[in-house]
Amino acid sequence: MDEFALIRRFFTGLGPKVPEILLGPGDDCALLQMQAGEQLAISVDTSVEGRHFPAQADPWAIGWRCLGVALSDLAAMGARPLGFTLAITLPDADENWLTEFSRGLGALADQLACPLIGGDTTRGPLTLSVQVQGAVDRQHVWRRSGAQPGQIIAVLGSLGSAAAGLRSFHEQPERLHDRASWDSLEKAYMLPQPLIQEALGLSRGVSISSAIDISDGLLADLQHLLASSAVAAELDLEQLPLDPLLLKRLGKTLALDAALHGGDDYALLLTLDEADFPLARNLCPQLTRIGRLVKGAGIRTPEGDLLEPEGYNHFSGQQEGS
Amino acid sequence: MDEFALIRRFFTGLGPKVPEILLGPGDDCALLQMQAGEQLAISVDTSVEGRHFPAQADPWAIGWRCLGVALSDLAAMGARPLGFTLAITLPDADENWLTEFSRGLGALADQLACPLIGGDTTRGPLTLSVQVQGAVDRQHVWRRSGAQPGQIIAVLGSLGSAAAGLRSFHEQPERLHDRASWDSLEKAYMLPQPLIQEALGLSRGVSISSAIDISDGLLADLQHLLASSAVAAELDLEQLPLDPLLLKRLGKTLALDAALHGGDDYALLLTLDEADFPLARNLCPQLTRIGRLVKGAGIRTPEGDLLEPEGYNHFSGQQEGS
């Protein structure tokens, strides 16, 4: 089938109609009309086969996942989705693969009301670049830079599960095909749930001073937020939200290690005034307080032990200057 | 060097400041504020090494080209650039390559006032996905669907040159490194000039009923426009704008073939009322009238010979249903 037939068959009509989208795929550009008082938030995430997801993974899950990791960035700004573009590079046009891939993609597009509005289809090694467009009320934009000493640090979502799920797939690659049997850790890795609704609910009710999504590991992403805000953090490791299955599977020490350093969680890290926390918990019962912001730099335990990130980095194997 | 150092060093500060961009790279999302009365136009284009450009090509030119082909889609909507994102997948972090690549990218970003506002850097086979964001006055959006029988067809830019330039590089691959010596055909292929200023000038002065950029060949892209508008075309092959060097290099028959079927020209195809053509020519002296729209379907010469597209298609080597 040719490129245009492929687009018509697998990438048309994914997701619902959204009033801001005036023109979707099929012209030189898509057209969006923002509502008054709203800003446009955009973010792009690339998923490369064998690097961001295993080559043999269930294509339904690959479709869900490549959109999910991008939507997580909208959640981290407090933005609601308007639509996404997909730049897909495919080694070939495998019908079964594409059918399942587009179903998984469409399932999340439907769930979070984020239609496919454009893209590009090319041939080459499997690479998926998803750019999400979202709208955010200009009064309620969450940036990384607003955290203040004295505020508390909270997490929405579980930590460390995705790292344990990935390990499970490494140990039992045959499970990659068996989506129906995935446990909560395996789902955390392959089917991340972007916390869009939770973020929008919080955003409307509580003042969040800064936010980031946790894709590189809690310590690495907290460090980004702290650097943007020029503050330090004290983390209470006993409070980290861990899936009971993670504790059972890895034991406490390794579970904690996965929570601090493991990537791909797509949980949200938020900072807010301590006085607002009860209301925030009412709006979002899964919200967990994990520490507080202090003056200075770095991340420490209440006992003063320094915690340092070891997050995944794509080019870290190379020497500076190579 | 690590991913963040790479981004800081090669992908920071490309292009000028633009008032609509409230927040560029460095947070979970970039933030844009549209002006009242304007719509957002977005388009994404992926360039894969060895498929959309030769692997050995001058990295400065690869940088220019991957942004240029995306900006051409904004020109085809009559939109002015606001900013672009770059999802770059790199096999390694080669400093010399990245320095030249980012210089070429930055040169076009500066020329057309289109800053880099976000992106993603991953490791894998060289793949470049550029998404451009533009603003277009809601009264002057050019779509593919507005062409009317009786109007004329015009082209801005030369046809066939890029195909001849690509052939020249195939025959003499060593010329890919020698940017300073490239002739007009080689430049047409490796350094396409998106016709943003020309499109904006026309857009302000003349009513353009439909437009498309020519990336897959004149006939293929004209066919897309005709299908969207439900009209037919009569093309005067004697009027096609051909670079004198193209005629000299290929002779008239092959030059015409390149103009009709060769891709990568990034010229603009426009339709407008005949009465507006003199004014349009005053605004844009390079505008060439090449035919007219008639009722029906298909593309013919004034003598009635059918002209059919043979444009490049990434998946055309595969059987339907394979």
XYZ file of C-alpha atoms in Angstrom:
644
model
C 0.000 0.000 0.000
C 1.251 3.519 -0.697
C 1.993 6.220 1.855
C -1.348 7.972 1.363
C -3.355 4.742 1.565
C -1.470 3.848 4.738
C -2.302 7.228 6.294
C -5.970 6.972 5.260
C -6.298 3.470 6.610
C -4.452 3.631 9.912
C -4.124 7.283 10.837
C -7.453 8.896 10.012
C -10.091 9.779 12.569
C -8.057 8.884 15.670
C -9.521 10.628 18.703
C -12.646 12.779 19.048
C -13.484 16.143 17.488
C -12.179 19.106 19.471
C -13.605 22.597 18.802
C -10.179 24.287 18.742
C -9.057 22.134 15.789
C -10.269 23.929 12.649
C -8.398 21.700 10.199
C -6.869 18.290 10.816
C -4.761 16.083 8.534
C -4.895 16.449 4.750
C -3.606 19.962 4.042
C -0.141 21.513 4.238
C -0.754 22.402 7.890
C -3.285 21.709 10.611
C -5.065 24.806 11.938
C -5.887 25.553 15.577
C -7.849 28.414 17.092
C -6.974 29.125 20.719
C -9.602 30.374 23.146
C -9.134 33.842 24.639
C -7.050 33.813 27.819
C -5.390 30.509 27.010
C -1.822 29.819 26.018
C -0.613 27.011 23.792
C 1.654 24.416 25.414
C 3.660 22.126 23.118
C 6.053 19.269 23.719
C 7.659 16.600 21.554
C 8.867 13.134 22.588
C 10.636 10.612 20.415
C 10.465 6.867 21.040
C 13.104 4.771 19.269
C 12.667 1.011 18.969
C 15.127 -0.911 21.114
C 15.928 2.180 23.157
C 12.657 3.552 24.514
C 10.675 0.367 24.139
C 11.615 -3.236 23.317
C 11.443 -4.099 19.615
C 9.138 -7.095 20.204
C 6.626 -5.217 22.378
C 2.896 -5.441 21.714
C 2.216 -2.803 19.025
C -1.051 -1.746 20.756
C 1.036 -0.833 23.789
C 3.684 0.933 21.660
C 0.910 3.122 20.220
C -0.481 3.936 23.666
C 2.945 4.527 25.116
C 4.345 6.934 22.514
C 1.346 9.237 23.003
C 1.256 8.723 26.777
C 4.819 9.891 27.407
C 4.160 13.061 25.386
C 0.840 13.809 27.104
C 2.569 13.520 30.464
C 4.391 16.778 29.608
C 1.044 18.538 29.133
C -0.072 17.228 32.537
C 3.133 18.678 34.010
C 2.159 22.172 32.761
C -1.467 21.836 33.908
C -2.589 21.917 30.255
C -5.529 20.171 28.614
C -4.832 18.332 25.342
C -5.994 19.796 22.012
C -4.393 17.389 19.555
C -1.196 15.613 18.587
C 0.929 15.061 15.509
C 2.749 11.826 14.789
C 5.952 11.642 12.763
C 6.319 7.908 12.232
C 9.285 6.256 10.552
C 8.512 2.629 9.700
C 10.745 -0.135 8.348
C 7.800 -1.523 6.345
C 4.026 -1.340 6.165
C 3.072 -4.406 8.238
C -0.723 -4.395 8.315
C -1.193 -6.324 11.548
C 1.376 -4.219 13.352
C -0.148 -0.971 12.100
C -3.684 -2.053 12.957
C -2.756 -2.785 16.563
C -0.483 0.241 16.854
C -3.188 2.619 15.665
C -5.761 1.012 17.984
C -3.563 1.566 21.034
C -2.814 5.112 19.931
C -6.508 5.741 19.313
C -7.545 4.300 22.682
C -5.532 6.926 24.568
C -6.472 9.658 22.075
C -10.132 8.873 22.831
C -9.681 8.584 26.576
C -8.008 11.991 26.885
C -9.832 13.735 23.999
C -6.661 14.368 22.037
C -7.179 13.786 18.292
C -4.466 13.129 15.717
C -4.252 16.382 13.715
C -1.298 15.802 11.402
C 1.922 13.974 10.855
C 4.464 12.548 8.490
C 4.997 8.939 7.444
C 8.441 7.932 6.269
C 10.398 4.748 5.781
C 13.367 3.787 7.917
C 14.213 2.365 11.351
C 11.144 2.456 13.650
C 11.049 5.910 15.268
C 7.983 7.628 16.700
C 7.941 11.368 17.363
C 4.770 12.628 18.974
C 4.175 16.328 19.471
C 1.295 17.299 21.723
C -0.535 20.604 21.647
C -2.405 21.710 24.753
C -4.227 24.751 26.129
C -3.536 26.229 29.516
C -5.227 29.106 31.311
C -2.627 31.848 31.516
C -3.343 32.244 35.253
C -2.634 28.577 35.989
C 0.471 27.611 34.050
C 2.736 25.263 35.995
C 6.426 25.885 35.335
C 9.486 24.314 36.897
C 10.677 27.616 38.254
C 8.176 28.686 40.923
C 9.119 26.489 43.908
C 9.783 28.354 47.182
C 11.591 27.344 50.390
C 9.064 26.281 53.028
C 6.676 24.700 50.506
C 6.085 20.976 50.378
C 6.926 18.472 47.665
C 4.225 16.052 46.576
C 4.006 13.219 44.084
C 1.052 12.045 42.067
C 1.450 8.458 40.852
C 3.709 5.605 41.912
C 7.489 5.599 41.757
C 9.821 2.827 40.642
C 7.133 0.607 39.138
C 8.117 1.202 35.518
C 11.762 0.321 36.167
C 10.665 -2.951 37.766
C 8.298 -3.604 34.864
C 11.097 -3.098 32.352
C 13.268 -5.495 34.328
C 10.493 -8.054 34.243
C 10.357 -7.786 30.436
C 14.139 -8.163 30.222
C 13.948 -11.332 32.264
C 10.915 -12.740 30.441
C 10.788 -11.195 26.950
C 7.954 -13.521 25.951
C 5.707 -11.509 28.286
C 6.022 -8.492 25.949
C 3.390 -10.069 23.691
C 0.980 -11.034 26.443
C -0.651 -7.709 27.256
C -3.653 -9.267 28.981
C -1.418 -10.816 31.639
C 0.682 -7.765 32.516
C 0.916 -6.982 36.214
C 0.828 -3.440 37.597
C 4.602 -3.007 37.195
C 4.648 -4.148 33.582
C 1.668 -1.891 32.842
C 3.447 1.018 34.505
C 6.273 0.624 31.981
C 4.395 -0.205 28.768
C 1.063 1.568 29.363
C 1.841 4.749 31.298
C -1.251 6.731 32.250
C -0.699 10.470 31.726
C -2.198 12.261 34.734
C -4.079 14.858 32.698
C -7.414 14.754 34.519
C -5.753 14.735 37.924
C -3.579 17.716 36.974
C -6.553 19.681 35.624
C -8.546 18.963 38.765
C -5.708 20.175 40.984
C -4.993 23.152 38.768
C -8.532 24.490 39.121
C -8.627 24.191 42.919
C -5.148 24.746 44.317
C -2.162 26.967 43.629
C 0.706 24.742 42.468
C 3.997 26.663 42.521
C 5.995 24.363 40.224
C 5.710 20.989 38.523
C 7.626 18.491 36.403
C 6.850 15.004 35.184
C 9.114 12.207 36.343
C 10.560 10.569 33.256
C 14.264 10.282 34.143
C 13.857 9.205 37.786
C 12.657 11.087 40.886
C 16.051 12.494 41.862
C 17.026 13.534 38.316
C 13.735 15.325 37.662
C 13.536 16.839 41.136
C 17.033 18.160 40.486
C 15.788 19.859 37.275
C 12.954 21.497 39.192
C 15.258 22.596 42.018
C 17.757 24.059 39.571
C 15.020 26.030 37.776
C 13.672 27.333 41.077
C 17.047 27.801 42.841
C 15.997 25.883 45.951
C 16.991 22.674 47.753
C 14.917 19.699 48.890
C 14.617 17.447 51.895
C 13.085 14.100 50.950
C 11.418 11.691 53.365
C 12.217 8.320 51.798
C 9.673 6.572 54.030
C 6.891 8.492 52.304
C 7.642 7.637 48.663
C 4.529 6.137 47.007
C 5.484 2.554 46.156
C 3.268 -0.110 44.629
C 2.960 -2.986 47.181
C 3.894 -5.358 44.328
C 7.141 -3.425 43.844
C 8.052 -3.895 47.504
C 7.120 -7.562 47.377
C 9.055 -8.168 44.142
C 12.258 -6.244 44.878
C 12.412 -5.854 48.642
C 12.649 -2.447 50.281
C 16.225 -1.474 49.355
C 15.935 -2.206 45.656
C 12.397 -0.800 45.532
C 13.676 2.457 46.969
C 16.509 2.454 44.469
C 14.020 2.003 41.604
C 11.864 4.811 43.002
C 14.775 7.248 43.255
C 16.662 6.406 40.077
C 14.373 4.428 37.787
C 12.923 6.293 34.825
C 9.686 6.079 32.836
C 7.305 6.554 35.758
C 5.468 9.549 34.287
C 4.323 10.478 37.757
C 3.994 14.202 38.544
C 6.174 16.056 40.996
C 4.465 19.149 42.400
C 5.249 21.848 44.936
C 2.688 23.804 46.913
C 2.082 25.657 50.162
C 1.706 23.359 53.151
C -1.610 25.059 54.016
C -3.041 23.988 50.644
C -2.141 20.324 51.000
C -5.380 19.162 52.713
C -7.498 20.714 49.948
C -5.176 19.257 47.307
C -5.574 15.811 48.921
C -9.333 16.217 48.835
C -9.206 17.012 45.122
C -6.724 14.261 44.425
C -6.566 11.522 47.099
C -3.580 9.824 45.430
C -1.405 12.874 46.116
C 1.486 11.948 48.429
C 3.618 14.366 50.398
C 7.261 13.297 50.115
C 9.316 16.207 51.398
C 9.815 19.915 51.646
C 11.764 22.700 49.993
C 14.580 24.428 51.828
C 17.127 27.111 50.973
C 20.350 26.066 49.276
C 21.075 23.440 46.661
C 20.872 19.665 46.386
C 18.641 16.927 47.763
C 19.048 15.498 51.273
C 17.285 13.185 53.665
C 16.016 14.713 56.944
C 19.162 13.180 58.500
C 21.328 15.221 56.130
C 22.450 12.429 53.766
C 23.013 13.709 50.223
C 20.928 12.023 47.502
C 22.313 12.225 43.984
C 20.607 11.446 40.669
C 21.795 8.644 38.422
C 19.052 9.035 35.806
C 19.237 7.519 32.363
C 21.022 9.674 29.841
C 21.148 8.857 26.146
C 24.650 10.121 25.480
C 26.225 9.536 28.890
C 28.381 6.707 27.564
C 30.435 9.223 25.629
C 33.289 11.335 26.924
C 32.850 15.100 27.000
C 34.601 16.372 23.894
C 34.457 13.089 21.994
C 28.982 14.791 26.619
C 25.576 14.079 28.143
C 22.188 14.782 26.555
C 21.652 18.004 28.480
C 25.147 19.317 27.720
C 24.577 18.503 24.048
C 21.298 20.447 24.025
C 22.864 23.407 25.846
C 25.815 23.520 23.517
C 24.261 22.972 20.106
C 20.559 23.675 20.438
C 20.249 26.753 22.619
C 19.520 30.223 21.317
C 18.928 29.251 17.674
C 16.917 31.954 15.930
C 15.762 35.348 17.198
C 13.331 36.223 19.996
C 9.691 36.246 18.871
C 7.061 37.976 21.055
C 4.543 35.111 20.770
C 6.994 32.663 22.390
C 6.532 33.041 26.153
C 8.691 30.070 27.108
C 11.227 28.224 24.959
C 13.265 25.096 25.706
C 13.979 23.987 29.272
C 10.568 23.219 30.781
C 8.083 20.381 30.203
C 6.467 22.366 27.385
C 7.108 25.499 25.366
C 4.403 28.172 25.716
C 2.987 30.326 22.918
C 0.526 33.187 23.059
C -1.339 33.757 19.800
C -2.383 37.257 18.740
C -6.104 37.996 18.468
C -7.524 37.153 15.039
C -4.742 34.718 14.182
C -4.864 30.969 13.890
C -2.050 28.563 14.606
C -0.735 26.543 11.653
C 1.410 23.486 12.401
C 3.196 20.951 10.238
C 5.764 18.238 10.845
C 8.331 16.828 8.409
C 10.726 13.973 9.022
C 14.058 13.653 7.222
C 15.700 10.222 7.407
C 19.359 9.811 6.507
C 19.862 7.934 3.253
C 16.237 8.472 2.268
C 15.561 12.215 2.375
C 19.154 13.307 2.155
C 22.431 11.488 1.423
C 24.250 10.224 4.498
C 27.492 11.966 3.539
C 25.933 15.378 2.916
C 27.378 18.543 4.405
C 25.853 18.753 7.921
C 25.356 22.536 7.591
C 23.100 21.833 4.621
C 21.292 18.993 6.430
C 20.460 21.467 9.221
C 19.193 24.079 6.768
C 17.263 21.538 4.746
C 15.340 19.806 7.540
C 13.951 23.174 8.695
C 13.460 24.446 5.138
C 11.191 21.602 4.028
C 8.998 22.105 7.107
C 8.796 25.897 6.700
C 7.678 25.409 3.115
C 4.389 24.047 4.521
C 3.855 27.282 6.439
C 4.466 29.236 3.223
C 1.828 27.068 1.541
C -0.769 28.185 4.137
C 0.260 31.859 3.956
C 1.486 31.655 7.566
C 4.384 33.476 9.218
C 6.745 31.361 11.347
C 6.617 31.561 15.156
C 9.011 28.798 16.126
C 9.997 25.182 15.540
C 10.708 22.065 17.544
C 13.369 19.525 16.602
C 13.151 15.847 17.508
C 16.635 14.640 16.614
C 17.749 11.014 16.780
C 21.534 10.767 16.510
C 23.795 7.729 16.212
C 26.445 9.495 18.311
C 27.405 12.934 19.540
C 29.955 13.964 16.876
C 31.004 17.495 17.815
C 32.049 18.644 14.369
C 28.909 17.313 12.769
C 26.679 18.888 15.426
C 28.462 22.239 15.211
C 27.909 22.488 11.463
C 24.394 21.056 11.629
C 23.297 23.581 14.242
C 24.903 26.443 12.289
C 22.953 25.573 9.139
C 19.761 25.168 11.149
C 20.404 28.475 12.913
C 21.132 30.312 9.650
C 17.644 29.596 8.314
C 16.059 30.127 11.753
C 17.636 33.605 11.774
C 16.760 34.416 8.180
C 13.074 33.622 8.640
C 12.754 34.642 12.315
C 11.782 31.164 13.450
C 13.462 30.243 16.769
C 13.976 26.738 18.141
C 11.464 26.478 21.000
C 11.762 22.854 22.091
C 12.664 19.350 21.101
C 13.878 15.929 22.063
C 17.328 14.408 21.639
C 17.585 10.638 21.443
C 20.091 8.079 20.280
C 19.547 5.894 17.234
C 19.715 6.038 13.423
C 19.886 9.666 12.205
C 16.309 10.953 11.950
C 15.217 14.583 12.058
C 11.604 15.555 12.750
C 10.926 19.257 12.569
C 7.560 20.679 13.546
C 6.904 24.273 12.621
C 4.390 26.557 14.319
C 3.082 29.559 12.390
C 0.443 32.271 12.689
C -2.019 33.083 9.960
C -4.658 35.786 9.780
C -7.984 33.977 9.846
C -9.123 35.994 6.817
C -6.149 34.911 4.704
C -5.639 31.207 5.297
C -4.651 29.337 2.132
C -6.111 25.840 1.961
C -5.956 23.259 -0.797
C -9.693 23.249 -1.211
C -10.667 26.664 -2.582
C -9.720 26.405 -6.277
C -12.501 27.275 -8.767
C -12.938 26.505 -12.479
C -11.938 29.541 -14.551
C -9.124 30.593 -12.197
C -5.495 30.390 -13.194
C -2.709 28.216 -11.832
C 0.583 29.886 -10.967
C 3.916 28.708 -9.636
C 6.381 30.522 -7.436
C 9.876 29.070 -7.669
C 11.605 26.808 -10.221
C 10.565 23.274 -11.077
C 12.755 20.229 -11.647
C 15.957 21.765 -10.344
C 16.098 19.732 -7.136
C 15.691 16.436 -8.994
C 18.585 17.383 -11.266
C 20.636 18.443 -8.241
C 20.031 15.100 -6.544
C 21.109 13.324 -9.739
C 24.281 15.370 -9.801
C 25.071 14.256 -6.232
C 24.399 10.635 -7.162
C 26.837 10.907 -10.048
C 29.483 12.807 -8.072
C 29.023 12.017 -4.372
C 32.230 13.847 -3.508
C 30.401 17.099 -4.331
C 28.166 16.572 -1.270
C 30.989 17.917 0.931
C 31.832 20.890 -1.240
C 29.015 23.293 -0.410
C 30.844 26.351 -1.703
C 30.932 24.922 -5.222
C 27.289 23.868 -5.527
C 25.514 25.074 -8.640
C 21.900 26.294 -8.654
C 20.526 22.753 -9.146
C 22.538 21.256 -6.301
C 21.512 24.168 -4.072
C 17.867 23.635 -5.036
C 18.095 20.104 -3.657
C 20.248 20.569 -0.547
C 19.416 24.166 0.412
C 15.740 24.713 -0.451
C 14.555 28.258 0.194
C 11.093 28.269 1.790
C 9.073 31.015 0.104
C 7.760 32.543 3.328
C 8.328 36.226 2.548
C 6.953 35.846 -0.969
C 3.844 34.089 0.327
C 3.255 36.726 3.015
C 3.644 39.509 0.461
C 1.116 37.879 -1.869
C -1.236 37.012 0.960
C -1.544 40.649 2.049
C -2.265 41.985 -1.423
C -4.147 39.363 -3.441
C -6.861 36.803 -2.854
C -5.314 33.333 -3.336
C -8.039 30.677 -3.612
C -5.878 27.628 -2.871
C -2.238 26.684 -2.404
C 0.078 23.726 -1.865
C 3.829 23.360 -1.744
C 5.450 21.139 -4.360
C 7.378 18.460 -2.526
C 6.343 15.299 -4.407
C 6.477 16.733 -7.953
C 4.260 19.233 -9.788
C 1.730 16.695 -11.071
C 1.428 14.792 -7.796
C 0.910 17.919 -5.714
C -1.354 19.576 -8.278
C -3.404 16.388 -8.141
C -3.751 16.740 -4.353
C -4.956 20.316 -4.760
C -7.399 19.375 -7.539
C -8.814 16.503 -5.508
C -9.343 18.788 -2.482
C -11.055 21.401 -4.655
C -12.918 18.986 -6.964
C -11.688 20.655 -10.157
C -9.474 19.766 -13.128
C -6.469 21.508 -14.634
C -5.092 22.392 -18.022
C -1.313 22.859 -17.920
C 0.738 24.771 -20.482
C 4.025 22.887 -20.441
C 5.768 25.653 -22.374
C 5.256 27.981 -19.416
C 6.813 25.875 -16.635
C 9.509 27.889 -14.828
C 12.775 26.058 -15.539
C 16.260 27.085 -14.492
C 18.321 27.709 -17.694
C 20.999 25.429 -16.196
C 18.414 22.629 -15.944
C 17.622 22.950 -19.660
C 21.306 23.083 -20.562
C 22.161 20.094 -18.353
C 19.279 17.746 -19.203
C 17.871 18.980 -22.521
C 14.231 19.955 -22.896
C 12.556 16.525 -22.670
C 14.295 15.391 -19.514
C 14.054 18.859 -17.985
C 10.294 18.772 -18.486
C 10.157 15.306 -17.005
C 12.049 16.534 -13.926
C 9.704 19.526 -13.639
C 6.560 17.384 -13.806
C 7.639 14.395 -11.726
C 10.743 15.357 -9.739
C 10.204 16.008 -6.045
C 11.857 18.268 -3.471
C 11.333 21.557 -5.303
C 9.483 23.305 -2.446
C 8.029 25.719 -4.969
C 4.491 27.001 -4.304
C 1.505 26.178 -6.451
C -1.222 28.808 -6.209
C -4.611 29.452 -7.778
C -6.207 32.869 -8.195
C -8.606 34.890 -10.333
C -7.175 35.835 -13.712
C -8.029 39.496 -13.035
C -5.736 39.462 -9.976
C -2.716 38.080 -11.787
C -1.168 41.436 -12.868
C -1.257 42.720 -9.281
C 0.122 39.402 -8.029
C 2.980 39.681 -10.545
C 3.719 43.202 -9.318
C 3.932 41.942 -5.740
C 5.931 38.902 -6.715
C 7.711 39.174 -10.100
C 8.861 35.524 -9.976
C 5.243 34.317 -10.139
C 4.659 32.285 -13.313
C 1.300 31.448 -14.834
C 1.316 27.789 -15.904
C -2.296 26.870 -16.601
C -5.926 27.187 -15.691
C -8.618 25.351 -13.768
C -11.505 23.708 -15.567
C -14.455 21.576 -14.554
C -13.975 17.836 -14.237
C -11.072 15.768 -12.963
C -7.460 15.166 -13.972
C -4.668 17.170 -15.555
C -4.412 17.743 -19.307
C -2.405 19.750 -21.803
C -4.326 22.337 -23.878
C -4.221 19.678 -26.648
C -6.087 17.256 -24.375
C -3.214 14.894 -23.509
C -3.602 13.389 -20.045
C -0.726 14.052 -17.616
C -0.359 11.607 -14.732
C 1.721 11.890 -11.572
C 4.573 9.504 -10.821
C 5.721 11.217 -7.625
C 7.958 9.592 -5.076
C 6.140 7.477 -2.535
C 7.832 5.949 0.485
C 5.842 2.733 0.576
C 5.025 2.319 -3.104
C 7.358 -0.651 -3.457
C 4.933 -2.744 -1.416
C 1.816 -4.510 -2.591
C -1.530 -3.397 -1.196
C -2.358 -5.849 1.562
C 1.204 -7.042 2.083
